[in-house]
Amino acid sequence: MPAVSRALLLTMTPLAMASAAHADALDEPRPFVHPVAARPAAIEASWTPLKLPNGDRIALAGLNYFVAMDEDWGFGPSVYGAAKGNYGGIFTMGFTGQRRWRIGPHT
């Protein structure tokens, strides 16, 4: 093998191998969405009896979706509707925060 051909072969072989490795890395599918750490969530229902300033009594049925910010705090959207009393058809939406306290070391 002539010296020029051998030198060319020794120079081009690592470049060709590097090019093939780079092409394989580019051929891998990239995810459309990058995953992030998951946060626990909870759906909670509530029943809130109320006495209005005019003396009427109603009860609100509520549905809340809480996403945990840490072990003590949760935040999320909520919806309440009149379930008892003379105010049928009242619905309200909002944003609710929840603070949780531990009663004991194993709760």
mmCIF file of C-alpha atoms in Angstrom:
data_model
loop_
_atom_site.group_PDB
_atom_site.id
_atom_site.type_symbol
_atom_site.label_atom_id
_atom_site.label_comp_id
_atom_site.label_asym_id
_atom_site.label_seq_id
_atom_site.Cartn_x
_atom_site.Cartn_y
_atom_site.Cartn_z
ATOM 1 C CA MET A 1 0.000 0.000 0.000
ATOM 2 C CA PRO A 2 1.519 3.379 -0.941
ATOM 3 C CA ALA A 3 2.395 5.715 1.941
ATOM 4 C CA VAL A 4 -0.080 8.408 0.847
ATOM 5 C CA SER A 5 -3.010 5.953 0.689
ATOM 6 C CA ARG A 6 -2.100 4.489 4.061
ATOM 7 C CA ALA A 7 -1.881 7.951 5.687
ATOM 8 C CA LEU A 8 -5.212 8.910 4.112
ATOM 9 C CA LEU A 9 -6.808 5.684 5.366
ATOM 10 C CA LEU A 10 -5.453 6.226 8.903
ATOM 11 C CA THR A 11 -6.751 9.795 8.894
ATOM 12 C CA MET A 12 -10.185 9.081 7.428
ATOM 13 C CA THR A 13 -11.088 5.963 9.463
ATOM 14 C CA PRO A 14 -11.536 7.776 12.852
ATOM 15 C CA LEU A 15 -13.463 10.574 11.123
ATOM 16 C CA ALA A 16 -15.825 8.093 9.486
ATOM 17 C CA MET A 17 -16.374 6.276 12.792
ATOM 18 C CA ALA A 18 -17.088 9.553 14.610
ATOM 19 C CA SER A 19 -19.507 10.593 11.879
ATOM 20 C CA ALA A 20 -21.388 7.286 12.130
ATOM 21 C CA ALA A 21 -21.644 7.587 15.932
ATOM 22 C CA HIS A 22 -22.947 11.153 15.609
ATOM 23 C CA ALA A 23 -25.538 10.094 13.038
ATOM 24 C CA ASP A 24 -26.809 7.336 15.362
ATOM 25 C CA ALA A 25 -27.299 9.864 18.163
ATOM 26 C CA LEU A 26 -29.295 12.127 15.829
ATOM 27 C CA ASP A 27 -31.486 9.252 14.637
ATOM 28 C CA GLU A 28 -32.873 8.634 18.146
ATOM 29 C CA PRO A 29 -36.369 10.052 18.530
ATOM 30 C CA ARG A 30 -36.556 13.074 20.781
ATOM 31 C CA PRO A 31 -39.503 13.268 23.154
ATOM 32 C CA PHE A 32 -42.078 15.930 22.337
ATOM 33 C CA VAL A 33 -42.644 16.596 26.033
ATOM 34 C CA HIS A 34 -39.886 16.483 28.607
ATOM 35 C CA PRO A 35 -41.046 14.704 31.776
ATOM 36 C CA VAL A 36 -40.846 16.555 35.074
ATOM 37 C CA ALA A 37 -41.212 15.369 38.622
ATOM 38 C CA ALA A 38 -44.774 14.261 39.362
ATOM 39 C CA ARG A 39 -46.752 15.841 42.176
ATOM 40 C CA PRO A 40 -49.373 13.911 44.086
ATOM 41 C CA ALA A 41 -52.937 15.160 43.734
ATOM 42 C CA ALA A 42 -56.250 14.470 45.422
ATOM 43 C CA ILE A 43 -59.918 15.058 44.683
ATOM 44 C CA GLU A 44 -61.949 15.919 47.774
ATOM 45 C CA ALA A 45 -65.663 16.448 48.265
ATOM 46 C CA SER A 46 -67.120 18.631 51.005
ATOM 47 C CA TRP A 47 -70.461 19.579 52.571
ATOM 48 C CA THR A 48 -70.614 23.058 54.133
ATOM 49 C CA PRO A 49 -73.756 24.127 56.020
ATOM 50 C CA LEU A 50 -74.124 27.936 56.207
ATOM 51 C CA LYS A 51 -76.391 30.448 57.894
ATOM 52 C CA LEU A 52 -76.822 33.555 55.746
ATOM 53 C CA PRO A 53 -77.049 37.116 57.178
ATOM 54 C CA ASN A 54 -80.806 37.190 56.477
ATOM 55 C CA GLY A 55 -81.303 34.046 58.608
ATOM 56 C CA ASP A 56 -81.747 31.543 55.755
ATOM 57 C CA ARG A 57 -79.868 28.273 55.938
ATOM 58 C CA ILE A 58 -78.242 26.577 52.966
ATOM 59 C CA ALA A 59 -75.643 23.886 52.421
ATOM 60 C CA LEU A 60 -72.973 23.924 49.748
ATOM 61 C CA ALA A 61 -71.659 20.740 48.164
ATOM 62 C CA GLY A 62 -68.074 21.224 47.038
ATOM 63 C CA LEU A 63 -65.582 19.433 44.834
ATOM 64 C CA ASN A 64 -61.878 20.321 45.090
ATOM 65 C CA TYR A 65 -58.808 19.184 43.159
ATOM 66 C CA PHE A 66 -55.655 19.671 45.234
ATOM 67 C CA VAL A 67 -52.098 19.396 43.898
ATOM 68 C CA ALA A 68 -49.530 18.922 46.667
ATOM 69 C CA MET A 69 -46.866 21.639 46.781
ATOM 70 C CA ASP A 70 -45.128 19.788 49.624
ATOM 71 C CA GLU A 71 -46.259 17.487 52.443
ATOM 72 C CA ASP A 72 -48.178 20.273 54.201
ATOM 73 C CA TRP A 73 -49.712 22.439 51.458
ATOM 74 C CA GLY A 74 -52.085 21.749 48.569
ATOM 75 C CA PHE A 75 -53.666 24.167 46.075
ATOM 76 C CA GLY A 76 -56.141 23.820 43.253
ATOM 77 C CA PRO A 77 -59.463 24.719 41.640
ATOM 78 C CA SER A 78 -62.797 24.143 43.358
ATOM 79 C CA VAL A 79 -66.495 24.352 42.573
ATOM 80 C CA TYR A 80 -69.404 24.701 45.016
ATOM 81 C CA GLY A 81 -73.123 24.419 44.413
ATOM 82 C CA ALA A 82 -76.155 24.980 46.631
ATOM 83 C CA ALA A 83 -77.420 21.554 47.650
ATOM 84 C CA LYS A 84 -79.899 22.471 50.397
ATOM 85 C CA GLY A 85 -82.118 25.475 50.982
ATOM 86 C CA ASN A 86 -83.964 27.948 48.768
ATOM 87 C CA TYR A 87 -80.944 28.905 46.653
ATOM 88 C CA GLY A 88 -80.899 26.121 44.062
ATOM 89 C CA GLY A 89 -78.908 26.971 40.976
ATOM 90 C CA ILE A 90 -76.130 28.824 42.789
ATOM 91 C CA PHE A 91 -72.745 27.630 41.585
ATOM 92 C CA THR A 92 -69.429 29.239 42.327
ATOM 93 C CA MET A 93 -65.900 28.413 41.231
ATOM 94 C CA GLY A 94 -62.684 29.374 42.891
ATOM 95 C CA PHE A 95 -59.171 28.510 43.908
ATOM 96 C CA THR A 96 -58.606 26.740 47.220
ATOM 97 C CA GLY A 97 -55.576 26.336 49.448
ATOM 98 C CA GLN A 98 -55.280 23.596 52.027
ATOM 99 C CA ARG A 99 -52.874 23.351 54.986
ATOM 100 C CA ARG A 100 -52.442 19.956 56.611
ATOM 101 C CA TRP A 101 -51.172 19.490 60.183
ATOM 102 C CA ARG A 102 -49.914 16.217 61.578
ATOM 103 C CA ILE A 103 -51.744 14.951 64.658
ATOM 104 C CA GLY A 104 -49.032 12.474 65.617
ATOM 105 C CA PRO A 105 -45.664 11.184 64.422
ATOM 106 C CA HIS A 106 -47.227 8.337 62.380
ATOM 107 C CA THR A 107 -50.054 10.202 60.648
#
